[in-house]
Coordinates of C-alpha atoms in Angstrom, one line a residue:
Chain A
M98 CA 5.2 19.2 0.8
H99 CA 8.7 17.8 1.1
C100 CA 11.6 19.4 2.9
V101 CA 14.4 20.2 0.5
Q102 CA 17.1 20.8 3.0
G103 CA 17.6 17.1 3.2
D104 CA 19.7 17.0 6.4
C105 CA 16.9 16.3 8.8
N106 CA 15.1 13.3 10.0
E107 CA 13.9 11.3 7.0
S108 CA 10.7 10.2 8.6
F109 CA 9.5 13.8 9.0
C110 CA 11.1 15.4 5.9
T111 CA 8.3 13.9 3.9
Y112 CA 5.9 16.3 5.6
G113 CA 7.9 19.5 5.3
C114 CA 10.7 21.2 7.2
I115 CA 11.0 19.8 10.7
R116 CA 12.6 23.0 11.9
E117 CA 9.5 25.0 10.9
H118 CA 7.3 22.5 12.5
A119 CA 9.4 22.6 15.7
V120 CA 9.0 26.4 15.9
I121 CA 5.2 26.0 15.9
V122 CA 5.3 23.2 18.4
R123 CA 7.7 25.1 20.8
N124 CA 5.6 28.2 20.7
L125 CA 2.4 26.4 21.3
V126 CA 3.9 24.5 24.2
Y127 CA 4.9 27.8 25.8
H128 CA 1.5 29.4 25.1
I129 CA -0.3 26.5 26.8
T130 CA 2.1 25.6 29.7
R131 CA 3.5 29.1 30.2
N132 CA 6.7 27.4 31.4
V133 CA 9.9 27.9 29.6
N134 CA 11.4 24.8 31.2
D135 CA 8.7 22.7 29.5
I136 CA 9.4 23.8 26.0
E137 CA 12.3 21.5 25.0
D138 CA 11.1 18.5 26.9
V139 CA 7.6 18.6 25.6
T140 CA 8.7 19.4 22.1
Q141 CA 10.9 16.3 22.0
E142 CA 8.1 14.2 23.4
V143 CA 5.7 15.5 20.8
F144 CA 8.0 14.6 17.9
L145 CA 8.7 11.2 19.4
K146 CA 5.0 10.6 19.8
A147 CA 4.4 11.8 16.2
Y148 CA 7.0 9.4 15.0
Q149 CA 5.4 6.6 16.8
A150 CA 2.0 7.6 15.4
L151 CA 3.1 8.2 11.9
N152 CA 1.2 5.2 10.7
T153 CA -2.0 6.7 12.0
F154 CA -1.5 9.9 10.0
R155 CA -4.0 9.7 7.2
G156 CA -2.8 12.6 5.1
G157 CA -4.0 16.2 5.2
S158 CA -2.1 18.8 7.2
F159 CA 0.9 17.4 9.0
R160 CA 1.4 20.5 11.1
A161 CA -2.3 20.2 12.2
F162 CA -1.5 16.6 13.2
L163 CA 1.5 17.8 15.2
V164 CA -0.4 20.6 16.9
R165 CA -3.0 18.1 17.9
I166 CA -0.4 15.9 19.5
T167 CA 1.2 19.0 21.1
R168 CA -2.1 20.1 22.7
N169 CA -2.7 16.6 24.0
Q170 CA 0.8 16.4 25.4
C171 CA 0.5 19.8 27.1
Y172 CA -2.9 19.3 28.6
D173 CA -1.8 15.9 29.9
L174 CA 1.1 17.6 31.5
L175 CA -1.1 20.3 33.0
R176 CA -3.6 17.7 34.3
Q177 CA -0.7 16.0 36.0
R178 CA 0.3 19.2 37.7
R179 CA -3.3 20.3 38.2
T180 CA -2.3 23.8 37.6
R181 CA -4.5 24.6 34.6
N182 CA -6.5 27.7 35.0
D183 CA -8.1 29.1 31.8
S184 CA -8.7 32.6 32.9
T185 CA -5.8 33.6 35.0
C186 CA -2.7 31.8 34.0
V187 CA -1.8 34.1 31.1
E188 CA -0.6 37.6 31.4
Y189 CA -0.6 39.1 28.0
V190 CA -0.4 42.7 29.3
D191 CA 3.3 43.0 29.5
E192 CA 5.0 45.5 31.9
A193 CA 7.3 46.3 29.1
W194 CA 4.5 47.9 27.2
A195 CA 3.6 50.1 30.1
S196 CA 7.1 51.5 30.1
N197 CA 7.5 55.0 28.7
A198 CA 10.8 54.1 27.0
P199 CA 10.4 54.2 23.3
G200 CA 11.1 50.9 21.7
P201 CA 11.2 49.7 18.1
E202 CA 7.6 48.4 18.5
D203 CA 6.5 52.0 18.6
V204 CA 7.2 52.1 14.9
L205 CA 4.6 49.5 14.1
V206 CA 1.8 49.8 16.7
N207 CA 1.4 52.1 19.6
Q208 CA 1.5 50.9 23.1
E209 CA -2.1 51.5 23.7
L210 CA -3.1 49.2 20.9
L211 CA -0.8 46.5 22.1
R212 CA -2.3 46.8 25.5
E213 CA -5.8 46.4 24.1
A214 CA -4.8 43.4 22.1
G215 CA -3.3 41.9 25.2
T216 CA -6.4 42.7 27.2
M217 CA -8.6 41.1 24.5
L218 CA -6.4 38.0 24.4
Q219 CA -6.4 37.7 28.2
Q220 CA -10.2 37.7 28.2
L221 CA -10.3 34.8 25.8
K222 CA -10.6 31.1 26.7
A223 CA -7.3 29.2 26.4
V224 CA -8.5 27.3 23.4
D225 CA -9.5 30.6 21.7
R226 CA -6.0 32.0 22.3
E227 CA -4.5 28.9 20.8
I228 CA -6.8 29.3 17.8
M229 CA -5.7 32.9 17.4
L230 CA -2.1 31.9 17.7
L231 CA -2.4 29.3 15.0
R232 CA -4.4 31.7 12.8
H233 CA -2.6 35.0 13.2
V234 CA 1.0 33.9 13.7
Y235 CA 1.2 30.7 11.7
Q236 CA -1.6 31.4 9.2
F237 CA -3.3 28.0 9.7
S238 CA -6.4 27.6 7.6
Y239 CA -9.7 27.1 9.4
D240 CA -9.7 23.4 8.4
E241 CA -6.2 22.9 9.8
I242 CA -7.2 24.6 13.1
A243 CA -10.3 22.4 13.2
T244 CA -8.2 19.3 12.9
A245 CA -5.8 20.5 15.5
V246 CA -8.3 21.5 18.1
G247 CA -11.0 18.9 17.3
M248 CA -13.7 21.3 16.3
R249 CA -15.6 21.9 13.1
A250 CA -14.2 24.5 10.8
G251 CA -17.3 26.6 11.1
A252 CA -17.0 26.7 14.9
V253 CA -13.4 27.8 14.6
R254 CA -14.4 30.5 12.1
T255 CA -17.0 31.7 14.6
R256 CA -14.5 31.8 17.5
V257 CA -12.0 33.7 15.5
A258 CA -14.7 36.2 14.3
R259 CA -15.9 36.7 17.9
A260 CA -12.3 37.4 19.1
R261 CA -11.7 39.8 16.3
Q262 CA -15.0 41.5 17.0
K263 CA -14.1 42.0 20.6
L264 CA -10.9 43.6 19.6
M265 CA -12.5 45.9 17.1
E266 CA -15.1 47.0 19.8
L267 CA -12.2 47.8 22.1
M268 CA -10.5 49.8 19.4
E269 CA -13.7 51.6 18.5
G270 CA -14.3 52.4 22.1
R271 CA -10.9 53.9 22.4
E272 CA -11.4 56.0 19.3
K273 CA -14.7 57.4 20.7
N274 CA -13.0 58.2 23.9
E275 CA -10.2 60.0 22.1
T276 CA -12.7 62.0 20.0
S277 CA -14.8 63.0 23.0
Q278 CA -11.6 64.1 24.9
L279 CA -10.6 66.2 21.9
G280 CA -14.1 67.6 21.6
Chain B
M170 CA -23.2 52.9 -1.1
R171 CA -23.1 49.9 1.3
H172 CA -20.2 50.0 3.6
L173 CA -18.0 46.9 4.2
S174 CA -18.6 44.8 7.2
W175 CA -15.9 43.8 9.6
D176 CA -16.3 40.2 8.4
E177 CA -15.7 41.3 4.8
M178 CA -12.6 43.2 5.9
W179 CA -11.1 40.4 7.9
S180 CA -11.9 38.0 5.1
Y181 CA -10.1 40.4 2.7
M182 CA -7.1 40.5 5.0
D183 CA -7.2 36.7 5.4
A184 CA -7.0 36.5 1.5
D185 CA -10.0 34.3 1.6
P186 CA -10.2 32.7 -1.8
S187 CA -14.0 33.0 -1.8
N188 CA -13.7 36.8 -2.0
E189 CA -14.5 38.5 -5.2
P190 CA -11.1 39.8 -6.6
G191 CA -10.8 43.5 -6.5
L192 CA -14.1 44.2 -4.8
V193 CA -12.7 45.5 -1.5
E194 CA -9.9 47.4 -3.2
E195 CA -12.3 49.1 -5.5
H196 CA -14.6 50.0 -2.6
I197 CA -12.0 51.4 -0.3
S198 CA -10.6 53.5 -3.1
Q199 CA -13.9 55.3 -3.1
C200 CA -14.9 55.1 0.5
P201 CA -12.6 56.9 3.0
S202 CA -14.7 55.6 5.9
C203 CA -14.1 51.9 5.0
A204 CA -10.5 52.7 4.1
A205 CA -10.0 54.0 7.7
K206 CA -11.8 50.9 9.1
L207 CA -9.6 48.6 7.1
R208 CA -6.5 50.4 8.4
M209 CA -7.8 49.9 11.9
A210 CA -8.4 46.2 11.3
Q211 CA -4.9 45.9 9.9
E212 CA -3.5 47.6 12.9
A213 CA -5.5 45.3 15.2
S214 CA -4.4 42.2 13.3
G215 CA -0.7 43.4 13.5
A216 CA -1.2 44.0 17.3
V217 CA -2.6 40.6 18.0
T218 CA 0.1 38.9 16.0
H219 CA 2.7 41.0 17.7
V220 CA 1.4 40.3 21.2
L221 CA 1.1 36.5 20.6
R222 CA 4.6 36.5 19.1
M223 CA 6.0 38.6 21.8
H224 CA 5.1 36.1 24.4
T225 CA 7.2 33.4 22.9
P226 CA 10.7 32.9 24.3
P227 CA 13.4 32.2 21.8
S228 CA 14.6 28.6 21.7
S229 CA 18.2 27.8 22.4
P230 CA 20.4 28.2 19.4
D231 CA 21.1 24.5 19.2
A232 CA 17.5 23.4 19.9
D233 CA 16.9 22.2 16.3
A234 CA 20.1 20.3 16.2
R235 CA 19.3 18.5 19.5
L236 CA 15.8 17.7 18.3
L237 CA 17.2 16.3 15.1
Q238 CA 19.8 14.3 16.9
T239 CA 17.1 12.9 19.2
L240 CA 14.9 11.8 16.4
S241 CA 17.8 10.5 14.4
G242 CA 18.8 8.4 17.4
V243 CA 15.3 7.1 18.0
T244 CA 14.5 6.3 14.4
S245 CA 17.8 4.3 14.0
S246 CA 18.0 2.9 17.5
P247 CA 17.4 -0.7 18.4
S248 CA 14.3 0.3 20.3
S249 CA 12.9 1.9 17.2
R250 CA 13.7 -1.2 15.1
A251 CA 12.1 -3.3 17.8
L252 CA 9.1 -1.0 17.7
R253 CA 8.8 -1.6 14.0
R254 CA 9.3 -5.4 14.5
R255 CA 6.7 -5.4 17.2
R256 CA 4.2 -3.7 15.0
Y257 CA 5.0 -6.2 12.3
R258 CA 4.5 -9.1 14.6
I259 CA 1.4 -7.7 16.0
Q260 CA 0.0 -7.3 12.5
L261 CA 1.1 -10.8 11.5
Y262 CA 0.1 -12.5 14.7
P263 CA -3.6 -13.0 13.7
V264 CA -2.5 -14.2 10.3
F265 CA -0.2 -16.8 11.9
G266 CA -3.0 -17.7 14.4
A267 CA -5.5 -18.3 11.6
A268 CA -2.9 -20.3 9.6
A269 CA -2.2 -22.4 12.6
V270 CA -5.9 -23.1 13.2
V271 CA -6.4 -24.1 9.5
F272 CA -3.2 -26.2 9.7
I273 CA -4.3 -28.0 12.8
A274 CA -7.8 -28.5 11.5
G275 CA -6.3 -29.9 8.3
I276 CA -4.2 -32.4 10.3
G277 CA -7.1 -33.4 12.4
T278 CA -9.3 -33.9 9.4
Y279 CA -6.5 -35.9 7.7
L280 CA -6.0 -38.1 10.8
M281 CA -9.8 -38.7 11.2
H282 CA -10.0 -39.4 7.5
M283 CA -7.1 -41.9 7.8
G284 CA -9.1 -43.6 10.7
L285 CA -6.2 -43.3 13.0
A286 CA -6.9 -42.7 16.7
G287 CA -4.4 -39.9 16.7
R288 CA -6.1 -37.8 19.4
S289 CA -2.9 -37.8 21.4
T290 CA -0.8 -36.9 18.4
A291 CA -3.2 -34.2 17.3
S292 CA -3.3 -32.8 20.8
S293 CA 0.4 -32.9 20.9
G294 CA 0.5 -31.1 17.6
T295 CA -1.9 -28.6 18.9
S296 CA 0.0 -28.2 22.0
S297 CA 3.2 -27.7 20.0
M298 CA 1.4 -25.0 17.9
A299 CA 0.0 -23.4 21.0
T300 CA 3.5 -23.3 22.5
S301 CA 4.8 -21.7 19.3
A302 CA 2.0 -19.2 19.4
A303 CA 2.6 -18.5 23.0
S304 CA 6.2 -18.1 22.4
S305 CA 5.4 -15.6 19.6
A306 CA 3.0 -13.9 21.9
S307 CA 5.6 -13.7 24.7
N308 CA 8.0 -12.2 22.3
V309 CA 5.4 -9.5 21.6
T310 CA 4.8 -8.8 25.2
A311 CA 8.5 -9.1 26.1
M312 CA 9.3 -6.5 23.5
S313 CA 6.9 -4.0 24.8
P314 CA 8.5 -3.1 28.2
K315 CA 12.0 -3.2 26.6
G316 CA 10.9 -0.8 23.9
K317 CA 9.4 1.4 26.6
Q318 CA 12.6 1.3 28.7
D319 CA 14.7 2.2 25.7
H320 CA 12.3 4.9 24.8
A321 CA 12.3 6.2 28.4
A322 CA 16.1 6.1 28.5
A323 CA 16.3 8.0 25.2
V324 CA 13.9 10.6 26.4
A325 CA 15.6 11.0 29.8
T326 CA 18.9 11.5 28.1
K327 CA 17.5 14.0 25.7
Q328 CA 15.7 15.8 28.4
A329 CA 18.9 16.0 30.5
A330 CA 20.7 17.4 27.4
A331 CA 17.9 19.7 26.7
Q332 CA 17.8 21.0 30.2
T333 CA 21.5 21.6 30.4
G334 CA 21.6 23.2 27.0
Y335 CA 18.6 25.5 27.6
A336 CA 19.5 26.4 31.2
G337 CA 23.1 27.0 30.3
A338 CA 22.3 29.5 27.5
A339 CA 26.0 30.2 27.1
V340 CA 25.4 31.8 23.8
P341 CA 22.9 34.7 24.0
T342 CA 20.5 35.0 21.2
A343 CA 19.5 38.2 19.6
T344 CA 16.1 38.6 18.1
L345 CA 14.8 40.7 15.3
S346 CA 11.7 40.9 13.3
V347 CA 11.3 42.9 10.2
H348 CA 8.2 44.8 9.2
I349 CA 8.0 45.9 5.6
Q350 CA 5.6 48.6 4.5
S351 CA 4.8 50.3 1.2
S352 CA 5.4 54.0 0.8
S353 CA 1.8 54.6 1.7
G354 CA 2.2 52.8 5.0
H355 CA 0.5 49.6 4.1
P356 CA 2.1 46.3 5.2
L357 CA 3.7 44.4 2.3
S358 CA 3.5 40.6 2.2
G359 CA 5.7 38.2 0.3
V360 CA 8.8 40.4 0.7
N361 CA 12.0 38.4 1.0
V362 CA 14.2 39.6 3.8
A363 CA 17.8 38.5 4.6
F364 CA 20.0 39.5 7.6
I365 CA 23.6 39.6 6.5
A366 CA 26.6 39.9 8.8
N367 CA 30.2 39.8 7.7
G368 CA 29.2 38.7 4.3
Q369 CA 27.2 35.7 5.5
I370 CA 23.5 35.3 5.4
L371 CA 22.5 34.5 8.9
A372 CA 18.7 34.5 8.6
T373 CA 16.1 34.8 5.9
G374 CA 12.4 35.2 6.0
T375 CA 9.3 36.3 4.1
T376 CA 6.8 38.8 5.3
K377 CA 3.3 37.7 6.0
P378 CA 0.1 39.6 5.2
N379 CA 0.7 41.8 8.2
G380 CA 4.0 42.8 6.8
L381 CA 6.0 41.1 9.5
T382 CA 8.6 38.3 9.1
D383 CA 8.9 35.6 11.7
V384 CA 11.4 36.5 14.4
F385 CA 15.0 35.9 13.4
Y386 CA 17.0 34.3 16.2
L387 CA 20.6 35.2 15.8
P388 CA 23.3 33.7 18.0
L389 CA 25.6 36.4 19.2
P390 CA 29.4 35.9 19.7
G391 CA 30.4 34.1 22.9
D392 CA 31.1 37.2 24.8
P393 CA 27.7 38.8 25.4
T394 CA 29.2 42.2 26.3
I395 CA 27.9 44.7 23.9
H396 CA 30.3 47.5 23.3
P397 CA 28.8 50.9 22.6
S398 CA 31.2 51.8 20.0
P399 CA 34.5 50.5 18.4
G400 CA 37.5 51.5 20.4
P401 CA 41.1 50.4 21.0
T402 CA 40.1 47.3 22.9
N403 CA 37.1 46.4 20.9
S404 CA 37.5 47.0 17.2
A405 CA 34.7 46.8 14.9
T406 CA 34.3 43.2 13.7
G407 CA 32.2 43.6 10.6
T408 CA 29.1 45.0 9.0
A409 CA 25.6 43.8 9.3
A410 CA 22.8 44.7 7.0
L411 CA 19.2 43.9 6.3
V412 CA 18.2 43.4 2.7
A413 CA 14.6 43.2 1.4
W414 CA 13.4 42.5 -2.1
K415 CA 10.2 41.8 -3.9
A416 CA 9.3 41.9 -7.6
G417 CA 7.9 45.3 -8.6
Y418 CA 9.6 47.1 -5.7
Q419 CA 13.0 48.7 -5.4
P420 CA 15.2 46.5 -3.1
V421 CA 16.1 48.0 0.2
V422 CA 19.4 47.7 2.1
S423 CA 19.5 49.0 5.6
Y424 CA 22.7 49.2 7.6
E425 CA 20.9 50.3 10.7
V426 CA 20.0 47.0 12.3
G427 CA 18.5 47.0 15.8
L428 CA 18.9 43.7 17.5
S429 CA 17.3 42.9 20.8
L430 CA 18.1 40.5 23.6
R431 CA 14.4 40.4 24.6
P432 CA 12.5 37.3 23.6
S433 CA 9.9 39.3 21.8
G434 CA 12.5 40.7 19.5
S435 CA 12.8 44.2 18.2
I436 CA 10.9 45.2 15.1
Q437 CA 12.6 47.0 12.4
T438 CA 10.5 48.7 9.8
L439 CA 11.6 49.2 6.2
T440 CA 9.7 51.1 3.5
M441 CA 9.8 49.9 0.0
N442 CA 8.9 51.9 -3.1
H443 CA 7.3 50.7 -6.2
S444 CA 9.6 50.2 -9.1
Q445 CA 8.7 51.2 -12.6
M446 CA 11.3 48.7 -13.8
T447 CA 10.4 45.1 -14.3
N448 CA 13.3 43.1 -13.1
A449 CA 12.6 39.6 -14.2
V450 CA 15.1 37.0 -13.1
Q451 CA 15.1 33.4 -14.2
V452 CA 17.2 30.7 -12.6
L453 CA 18.3 27.9 -14.8
P454 CA 20.1 24.9 -13.4
G455 CA 23.6 24.7 -14.8
Q456 CA 26.0 21.8 -15.0
L457 CA 28.3 20.5 -12.4
T458 CA 31.4 22.3 -13.2
A459 CA 33.6 22.6 -10.2
S460 CA 34.5 21.0 -6.9
S461 CA 36.1 22.2 -3.8
Q462 CA 37.9 20.1 -1.2
G463 CA 36.2 17.0 -2.5
E464 CA 32.7 18.5 -2.2
A465 CA 31.1 19.1 -5.5
F466 CA 28.7 22.0 -5.7
K467 CA 26.3 23.0 -8.3
L468 CA 26.5 26.2 -10.2
Y469 CA 23.4 28.0 -11.3
Q470 CA 23.2 30.2 -14.2
W471 CA 21.3 33.4 -13.5
V472 CA 19.6 35.0 -16.4
S473 CA 18.5 38.5 -15.6
G474 CA 16.5 40.6 -18.0
L475 CA 15.8 44.3 -17.4
T476 CA 12.9 45.8 -19.3
H477 CA 11.4 49.2 -18.9

């Protein structure tokens, strides 16, 4: 893949559009650190490190290579701050969804479903949330995710399947409740 | 009839290449239970994607430009060249070392062969070589902290710029995500979507298997005040529209565009209908035929064929 826009950094253009890569890096930084103020700094650090480590890139998915650097950078930062907490640092159940005000989201999915998805994500380990982010939002392949998080592709597949299974159980439970209430 | 498992449905939605083509479609066309389960899985997938996407703040409008500037500065800066030189020296250092050993051994052998008691000469030569090697090594070690300092300075500058740029956020960014569905309510993937305002394309995207585009980040005019309607003091400034197109479907143009100032972005849903008409378009590169203000641009010849 080669970026065709041609007005970016030549060292990275070889590996696709740096703007698209930057979106993934920024979002992952935020999902791991949960700190808006870290986004730009860490993103720049990631690309600087990637540039310095370009000679160690042995082909394959460049974005997986970037994500791996991003994770390392973020977890180093969190270790320095000693604030990492897998189970409680993320609040995926947003107050905005609890609001009764109808929003454009209603068109796509109802609030209840979003809340359940948020609950499910909140129950996941941090690494599983990252895997779901890479898989669902950026359509990473299992091999790419495996490279990025340092697991085997089979293990990644299993984790994604478990998370999805949990979500479906939540949804099925909701449907049964609705049915019993109607009955 | 065996029902589809959740794994098979997710695999189908993932467009797993190992799936047997048409198997799931054929099954769900005959099995309302599995069709309902598939719809549920699609909704769940859309919800997970939406929640994960919703929790991502928009980047500042000039974030990409600053990142590119940063990298451009680093890759062409003296520290970067020093970095490359350092790597080069580090790689060559063992070669030089080996060559020096061979050279010294050769001189020693030669002197011994000549029967000269040149121990002092040889050791002087060795010492000279050692000094040279040490000098080379000191260059390597001396380069390292300087490179680090330059790098740290570059990063600090960029971080300062990034912080001021992000924290300032003088230009608010509106967000918008587009969801495309078929007339039967199923999400459509591979649909091209463009957001156009005042005749300019401000954002483009393609829908994913869940029917959603990535969030469009749209810088608003400098004054973030949003006027409810055009009036004597705030006349209408232009027209915005969303355009969606995909082969085999009738293109859609929507003038009702709902932007959001929330990071998650609003989602606008458009419905596309199948088109009986095949609209095949082929783009052929044309010749350089015109220039404007010194900047040549390329014209493309569009060949459009309409067949029923």
